[in-house]
Structure formats: C-alpha cells, structure tokens
mmCIF file of C-alpha atoms in Angstrom:
data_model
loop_
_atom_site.group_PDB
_atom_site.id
_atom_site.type_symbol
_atom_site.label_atom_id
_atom_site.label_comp_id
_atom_site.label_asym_id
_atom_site.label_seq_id
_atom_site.Cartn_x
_atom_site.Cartn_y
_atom_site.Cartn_z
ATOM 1 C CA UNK A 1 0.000 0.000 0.000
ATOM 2 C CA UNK A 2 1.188 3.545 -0.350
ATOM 3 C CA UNK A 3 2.146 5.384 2.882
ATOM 4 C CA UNK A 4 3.735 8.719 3.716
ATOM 5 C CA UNK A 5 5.718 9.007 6.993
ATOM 6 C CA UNK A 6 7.241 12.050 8.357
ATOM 7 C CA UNK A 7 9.279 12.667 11.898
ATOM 8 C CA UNK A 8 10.147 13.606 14.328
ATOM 9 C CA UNK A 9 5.856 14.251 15.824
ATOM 10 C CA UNK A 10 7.184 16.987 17.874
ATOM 11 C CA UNK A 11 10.251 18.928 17.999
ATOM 12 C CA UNK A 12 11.765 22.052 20.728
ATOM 13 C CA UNK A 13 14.571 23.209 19.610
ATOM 14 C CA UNK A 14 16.534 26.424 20.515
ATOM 15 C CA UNK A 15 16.819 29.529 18.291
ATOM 16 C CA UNK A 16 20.465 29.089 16.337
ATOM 17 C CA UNK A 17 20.498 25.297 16.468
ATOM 18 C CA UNK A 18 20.040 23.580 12.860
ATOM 19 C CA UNK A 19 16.785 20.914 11.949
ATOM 20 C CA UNK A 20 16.262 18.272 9.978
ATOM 21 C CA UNK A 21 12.516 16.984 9.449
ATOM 22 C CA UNK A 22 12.375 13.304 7.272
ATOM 23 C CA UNK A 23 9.771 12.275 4.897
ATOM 24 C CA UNK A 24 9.295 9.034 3.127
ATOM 25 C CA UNK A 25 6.878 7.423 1.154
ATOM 26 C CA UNK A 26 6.332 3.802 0.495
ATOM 27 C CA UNK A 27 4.592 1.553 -2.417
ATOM 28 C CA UNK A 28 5.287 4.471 -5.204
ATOM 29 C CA UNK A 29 8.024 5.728 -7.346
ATOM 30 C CA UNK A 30 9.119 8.936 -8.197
ATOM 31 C CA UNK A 31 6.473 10.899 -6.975
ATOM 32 C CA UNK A 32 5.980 14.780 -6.561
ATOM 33 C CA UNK A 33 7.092 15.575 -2.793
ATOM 34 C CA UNK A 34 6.200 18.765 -0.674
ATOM 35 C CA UNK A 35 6.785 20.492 2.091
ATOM 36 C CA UNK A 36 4.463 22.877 3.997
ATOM 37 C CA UNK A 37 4.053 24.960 6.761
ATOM 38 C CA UNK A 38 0.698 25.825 8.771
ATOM 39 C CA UNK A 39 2.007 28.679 11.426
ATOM 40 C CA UNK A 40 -0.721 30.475 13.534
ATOM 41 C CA UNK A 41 -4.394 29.498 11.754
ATOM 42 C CA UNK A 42 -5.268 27.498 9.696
ATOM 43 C CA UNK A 43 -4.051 28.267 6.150
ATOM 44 C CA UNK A 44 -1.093 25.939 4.699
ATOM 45 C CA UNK A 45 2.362 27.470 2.815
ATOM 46 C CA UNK A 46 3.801 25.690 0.631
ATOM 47 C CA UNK A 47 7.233 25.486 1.014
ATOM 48 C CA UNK A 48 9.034 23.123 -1.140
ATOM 49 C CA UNK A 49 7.794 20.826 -3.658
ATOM 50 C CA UNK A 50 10.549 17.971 -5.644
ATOM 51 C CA UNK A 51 9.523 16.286 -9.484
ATOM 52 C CA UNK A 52 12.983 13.447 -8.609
ATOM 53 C CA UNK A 53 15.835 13.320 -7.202
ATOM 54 C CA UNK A 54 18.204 16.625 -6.652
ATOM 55 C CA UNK A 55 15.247 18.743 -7.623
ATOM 56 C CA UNK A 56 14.128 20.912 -5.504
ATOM 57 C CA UNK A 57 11.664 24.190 -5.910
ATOM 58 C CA UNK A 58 11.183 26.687 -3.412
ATOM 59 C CA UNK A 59 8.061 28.616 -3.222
ATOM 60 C CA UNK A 60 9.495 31.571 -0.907
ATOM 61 C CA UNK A 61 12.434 32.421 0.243
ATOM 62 C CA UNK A 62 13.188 31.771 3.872
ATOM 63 C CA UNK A 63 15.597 29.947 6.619
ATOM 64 C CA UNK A 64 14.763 26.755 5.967
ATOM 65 C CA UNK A 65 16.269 24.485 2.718
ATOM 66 C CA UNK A 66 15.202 20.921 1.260
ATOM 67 C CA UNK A 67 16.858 17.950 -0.419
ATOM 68 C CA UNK A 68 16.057 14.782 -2.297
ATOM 69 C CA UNK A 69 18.649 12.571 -1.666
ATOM 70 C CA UNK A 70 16.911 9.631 -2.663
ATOM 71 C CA UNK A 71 13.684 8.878 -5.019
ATOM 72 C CA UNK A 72 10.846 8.527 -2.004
ATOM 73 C CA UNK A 73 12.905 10.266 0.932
ATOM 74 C CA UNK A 74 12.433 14.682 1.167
ATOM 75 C CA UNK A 75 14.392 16.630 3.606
ATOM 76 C CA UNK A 76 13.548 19.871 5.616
ATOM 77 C CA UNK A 77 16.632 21.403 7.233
ATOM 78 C CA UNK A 78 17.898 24.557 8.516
ATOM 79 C CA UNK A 79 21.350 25.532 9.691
ATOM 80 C CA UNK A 80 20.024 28.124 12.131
ATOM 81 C CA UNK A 81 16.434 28.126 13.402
ATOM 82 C CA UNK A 82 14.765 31.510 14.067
ATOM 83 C CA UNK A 83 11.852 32.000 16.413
ATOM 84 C CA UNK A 84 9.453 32.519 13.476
ATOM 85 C CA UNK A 85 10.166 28.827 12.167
ATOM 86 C CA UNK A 86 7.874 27.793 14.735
ATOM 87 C CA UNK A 87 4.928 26.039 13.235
ATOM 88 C CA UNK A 88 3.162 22.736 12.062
ATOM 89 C CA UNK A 89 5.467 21.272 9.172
ATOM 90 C CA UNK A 90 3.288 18.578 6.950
ATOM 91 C CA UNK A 91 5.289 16.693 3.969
ATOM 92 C CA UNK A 92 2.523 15.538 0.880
ATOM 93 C CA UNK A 93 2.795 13.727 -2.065
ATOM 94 C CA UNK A 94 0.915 13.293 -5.156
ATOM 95 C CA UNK A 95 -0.654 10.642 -6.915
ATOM 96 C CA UNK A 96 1.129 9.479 -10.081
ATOM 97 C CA UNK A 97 -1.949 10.463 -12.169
ATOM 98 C CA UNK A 98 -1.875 13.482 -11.009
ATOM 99 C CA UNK A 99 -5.340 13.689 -8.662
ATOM 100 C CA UNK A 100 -4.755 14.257 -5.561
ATOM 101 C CA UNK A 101 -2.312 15.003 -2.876
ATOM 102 C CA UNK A 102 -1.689 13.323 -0.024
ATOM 103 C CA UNK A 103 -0.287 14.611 3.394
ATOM 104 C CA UNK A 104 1.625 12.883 6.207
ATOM 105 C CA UNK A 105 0.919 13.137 9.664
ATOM 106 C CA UNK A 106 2.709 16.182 10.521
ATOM 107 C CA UNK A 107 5.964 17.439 12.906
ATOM 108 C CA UNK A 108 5.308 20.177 15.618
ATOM 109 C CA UNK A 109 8.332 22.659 15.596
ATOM 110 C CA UNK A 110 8.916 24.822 18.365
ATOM 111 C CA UNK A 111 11.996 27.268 18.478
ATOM 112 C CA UNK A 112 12.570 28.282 22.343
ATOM 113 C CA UNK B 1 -6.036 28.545 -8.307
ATOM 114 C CA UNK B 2 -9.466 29.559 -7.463
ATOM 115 C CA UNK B 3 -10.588 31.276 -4.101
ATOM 116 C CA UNK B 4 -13.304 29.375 -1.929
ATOM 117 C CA UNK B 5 -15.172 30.863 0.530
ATOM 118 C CA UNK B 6 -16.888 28.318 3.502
ATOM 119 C CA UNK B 7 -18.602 29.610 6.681
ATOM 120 C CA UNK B 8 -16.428 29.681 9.721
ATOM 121 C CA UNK B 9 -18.421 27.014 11.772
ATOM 122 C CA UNK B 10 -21.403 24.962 11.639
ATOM 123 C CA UNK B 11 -23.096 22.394 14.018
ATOM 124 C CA UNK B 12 -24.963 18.761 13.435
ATOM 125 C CA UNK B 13 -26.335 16.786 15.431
ATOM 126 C CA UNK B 14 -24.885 13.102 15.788
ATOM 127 C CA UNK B 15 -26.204 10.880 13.360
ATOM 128 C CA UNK B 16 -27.835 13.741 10.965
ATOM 129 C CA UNK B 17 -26.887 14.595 7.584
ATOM 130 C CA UNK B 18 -23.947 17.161 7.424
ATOM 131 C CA UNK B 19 -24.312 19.552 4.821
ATOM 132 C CA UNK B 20 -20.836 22.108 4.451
ATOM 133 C CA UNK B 21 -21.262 24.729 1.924
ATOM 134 C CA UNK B 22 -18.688 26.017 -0.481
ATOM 135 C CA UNK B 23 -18.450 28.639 -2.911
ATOM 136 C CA UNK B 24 -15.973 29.002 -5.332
ATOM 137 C CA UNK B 25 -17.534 31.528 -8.392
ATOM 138 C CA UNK B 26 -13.842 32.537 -10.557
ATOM 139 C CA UNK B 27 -13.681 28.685 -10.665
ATOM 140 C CA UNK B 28 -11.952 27.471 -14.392
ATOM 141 C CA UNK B 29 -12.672 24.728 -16.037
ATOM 142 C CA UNK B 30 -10.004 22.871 -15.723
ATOM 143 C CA UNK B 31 -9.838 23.006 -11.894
ATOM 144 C CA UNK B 32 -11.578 20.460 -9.740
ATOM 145 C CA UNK B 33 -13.066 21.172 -6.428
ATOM 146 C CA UNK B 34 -11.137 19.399 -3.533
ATOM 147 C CA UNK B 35 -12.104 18.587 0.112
ATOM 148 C CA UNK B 36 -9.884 17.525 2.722
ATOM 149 C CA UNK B 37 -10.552 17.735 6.336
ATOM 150 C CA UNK B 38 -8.215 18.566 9.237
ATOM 151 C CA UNK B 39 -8.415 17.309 12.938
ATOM 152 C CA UNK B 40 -6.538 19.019 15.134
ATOM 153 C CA UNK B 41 -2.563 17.843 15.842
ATOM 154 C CA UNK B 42 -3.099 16.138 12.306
ATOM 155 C CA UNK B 43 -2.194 16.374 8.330
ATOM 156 C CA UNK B 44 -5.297 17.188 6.306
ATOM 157 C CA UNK B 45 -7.331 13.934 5.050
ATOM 158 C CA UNK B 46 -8.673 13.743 1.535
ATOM 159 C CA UNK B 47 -12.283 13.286 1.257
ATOM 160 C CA UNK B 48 -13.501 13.667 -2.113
ATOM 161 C CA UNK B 49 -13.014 15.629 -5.557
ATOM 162 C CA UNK B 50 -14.512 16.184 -8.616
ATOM 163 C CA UNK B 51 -15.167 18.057 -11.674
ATOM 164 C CA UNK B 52 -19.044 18.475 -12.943
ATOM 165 C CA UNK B 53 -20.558 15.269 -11.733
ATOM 166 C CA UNK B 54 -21.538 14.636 -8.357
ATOM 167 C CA UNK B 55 -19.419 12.037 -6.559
ATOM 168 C CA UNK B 56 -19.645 9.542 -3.725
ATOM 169 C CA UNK B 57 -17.154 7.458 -1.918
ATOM 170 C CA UNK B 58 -16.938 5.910 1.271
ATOM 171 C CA UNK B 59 -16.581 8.734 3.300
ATOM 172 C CA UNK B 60 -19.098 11.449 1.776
ATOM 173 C CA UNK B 61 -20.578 12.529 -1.393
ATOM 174 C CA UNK B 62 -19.717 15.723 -3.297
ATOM 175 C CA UNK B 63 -22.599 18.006 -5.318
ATOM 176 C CA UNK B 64 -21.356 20.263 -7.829
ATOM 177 C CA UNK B 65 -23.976 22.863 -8.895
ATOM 178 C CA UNK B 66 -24.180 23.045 -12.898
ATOM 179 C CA UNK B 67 -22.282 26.283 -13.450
ATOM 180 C CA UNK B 68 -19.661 24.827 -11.145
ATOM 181 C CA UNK B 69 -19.609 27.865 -8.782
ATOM 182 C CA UNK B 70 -20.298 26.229 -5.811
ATOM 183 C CA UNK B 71 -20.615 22.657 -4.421
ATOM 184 C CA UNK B 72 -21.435 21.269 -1.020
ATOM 185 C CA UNK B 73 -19.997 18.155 0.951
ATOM 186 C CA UNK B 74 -22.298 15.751 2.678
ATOM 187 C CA UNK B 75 -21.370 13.636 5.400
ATOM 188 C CA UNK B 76 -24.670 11.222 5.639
ATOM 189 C CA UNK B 77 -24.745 9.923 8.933
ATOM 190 C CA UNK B 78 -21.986 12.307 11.311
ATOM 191 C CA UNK B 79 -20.517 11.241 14.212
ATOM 192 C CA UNK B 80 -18.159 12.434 16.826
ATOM 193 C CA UNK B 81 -15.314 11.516 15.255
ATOM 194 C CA UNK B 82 -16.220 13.792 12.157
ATOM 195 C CA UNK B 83 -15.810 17.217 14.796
ATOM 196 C CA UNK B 84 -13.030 19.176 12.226
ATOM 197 C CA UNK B 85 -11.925 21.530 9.898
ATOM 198 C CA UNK B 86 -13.226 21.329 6.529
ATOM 199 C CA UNK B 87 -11.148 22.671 3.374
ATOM 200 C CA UNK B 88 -12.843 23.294 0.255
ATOM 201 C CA UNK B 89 -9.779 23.960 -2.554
ATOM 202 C CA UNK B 90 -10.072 24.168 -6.461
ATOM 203 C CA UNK B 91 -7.271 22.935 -7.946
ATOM 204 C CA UNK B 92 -6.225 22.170 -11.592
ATOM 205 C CA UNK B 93 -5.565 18.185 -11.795
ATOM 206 C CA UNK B 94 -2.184 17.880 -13.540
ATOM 207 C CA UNK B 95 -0.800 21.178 -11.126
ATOM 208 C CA UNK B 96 2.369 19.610 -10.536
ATOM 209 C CA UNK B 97 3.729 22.392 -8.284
ATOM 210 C CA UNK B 98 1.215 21.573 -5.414
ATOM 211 C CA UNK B 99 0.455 24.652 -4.633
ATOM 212 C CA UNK B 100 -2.677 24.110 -2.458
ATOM 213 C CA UNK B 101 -4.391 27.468 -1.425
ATOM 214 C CA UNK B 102 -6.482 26.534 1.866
ATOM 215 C CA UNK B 103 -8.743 29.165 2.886
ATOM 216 C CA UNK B 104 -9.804 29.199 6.226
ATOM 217 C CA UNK B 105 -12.736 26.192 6.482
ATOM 218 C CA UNK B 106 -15.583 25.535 8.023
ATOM 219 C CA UNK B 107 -15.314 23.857 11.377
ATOM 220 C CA UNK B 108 -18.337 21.479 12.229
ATOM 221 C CA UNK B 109 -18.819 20.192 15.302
ATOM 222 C CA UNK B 110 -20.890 17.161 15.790
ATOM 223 C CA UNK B 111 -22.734 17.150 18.830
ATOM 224 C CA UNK B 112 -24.411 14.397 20.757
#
C-alpha cells in the first residue's frame, strides 16, 4: 500500500540550532514531494515541492532548505532556526496520475 | 487557483446529515473542487473531488452545482469523530507544483 511518513511528531529546539525533518513514502516511485508549513491558523504554505531526485523548488524564500537525496525520501533542514520557524510542518505527495495530494501526519516545531 | 469561501463554523447533530457549503464563483474549467478535512494535531485527510458530476465514496458525497460555482460536501450519517476543519480547494488536476491554497474552512462540530 502507499504510505507517507514524516518525523520527528514533535520537535523544541533552541533559536540558532540547525533541523532536519524526514519524509518518506512507500509503495510508489518517483512521486511529486512537498513540504508545507501551517504557522498560527489554519491556512497551509507551501514550502518546497521535488519532481525526482536533486530537484528541488522553493516557493518563498526563507531559513529553511530541502533535499532529495533519494527517489521517495524529502528533507527539511535549517542551519540556524529563528523564532518565526515555529509552526506545524506537513510533507505531501501526489498521486502518479496526477489527482490528488496526499499529506503525512505532521511534525510540531517549536523554536525556544 | 481559485478562491473558496466556507462559513467559519457549523453544528450537526450526531447521526444527521452534514451539509458544508462552499463557494468558489472565478472557478476554471479545468480546476476540480477538492475537500480535505483537518483534525486538530493532524495532516489534512482527503475526502472527495470532482469536476461536474456529483461524486460519492466511502466517506461522503460531493454536489457540484451546474455552473460549477459552488458545491457542497455531505457527510450522511456524522458522528463524533467527524468534529473538524473542513477545506474546500479548487485545484487544476495535472498542477504539478502543489500549490494548495487553503482558505480558512468551516469547522463542524458534531454534537451528541
């Protein structure tokens, strides 16, 4: 079956220390990976999104970076975390035809 | 993508017929109407899409008025466990980039 897993759940980390949030997916190949934010509310940012390996988009330009180091795995990091980075980070993927994306179950970041 | 607009919060009683409004007027044609759902500490859950025809699944069943501007999700028989956030997105199917615009939702609680 196809699965998306994403951890840590929950994460406190102090301002200036780096991150790095995991994502996998199982029982598909080279699918379209993302990563999003949800901060105070309810709306969602896209952050990052990945068509393969090495490629990475970013949708705005922040503190945070992504990699693909490997067809179903995505990477959040961040050398230095700022307060602001606080938030509810949620990787997704989408469906090889194209219908509809899919989001894991979520990592709580909070930068003390 | 297309702009939704849902009202902030709605009731049901347990066991009744949820019916969660959405409009989304500037819709295109080539963007389908999305629902997802969001509990809270979770990822958002697909429910249901769809284009022109009204759809069912397991979960709910989607009605898309004929000029497309507006659509509303039905949960048949609610129960406690369906107390969440509900997204109403238009998206275009083969939008590779992800980009998911989620408005604000409607957040229906089920009561006993």
């Amino acid at each position: 079956s196809q699965t998306i897993h994403q951890w840590p759940a929950t994460l406190v980390q102090p301002v200036g220390s780096p991150l790095s949030l995991e994502c996998t997916v199982e029982g598909t190949s080279n699918p379209n990976l993302y990563w999003y934010r949800q901060a105070a509310g309810r709306g969602l940012q896209l952050l990052f999104y990945s068509v393969g390996i090495g490629q990475i988009s970013s949708e705005v330009p922040q503190n945070l970076s992504a990699s693909r180091p490997q067809d179903r795995q995505f990477i959040l990091s961040s050398k230095k975390l700022l307060l602001s980075d606080s938030g509810f980070y949620l990787c997704a993927w989408l469906t090889g035809n194209g219908n509809t994306i899919y989001f894991g179950e979520g990592s709580w970041l909070t930068v003390v | 993508d297309a702009k939704t607009t849902q009202p902030p919060s709605m009731d049901c009683a347990e066991g009744r017929a949820a019916n969660l409004p959405c409009n989304h007027s500037t819709i295109s044609g080539n963007e389908y109407v999305y629902w997802y759902r969001q509990i809270h500490s979770q990822g958002p859950q697909y429910i249901i899409h769809g284009l022109k025809n009204n759809e069912t699944n397991e979960m709910a069943s989607l009605i898309i008025t004929e000029d497309r501007k507006s659509s509303t999700l039905i949960l048949p028989h609610a129960t406690l466990r369906d107390t969440a956030v509900y997204y109403c997105i238009v998206r275009a199917k083969n939008n590779q980039g992800g980009k998911l615009i989620f408005g604000q939702g409607t957040e229906l609680s089920v009561k006993p």
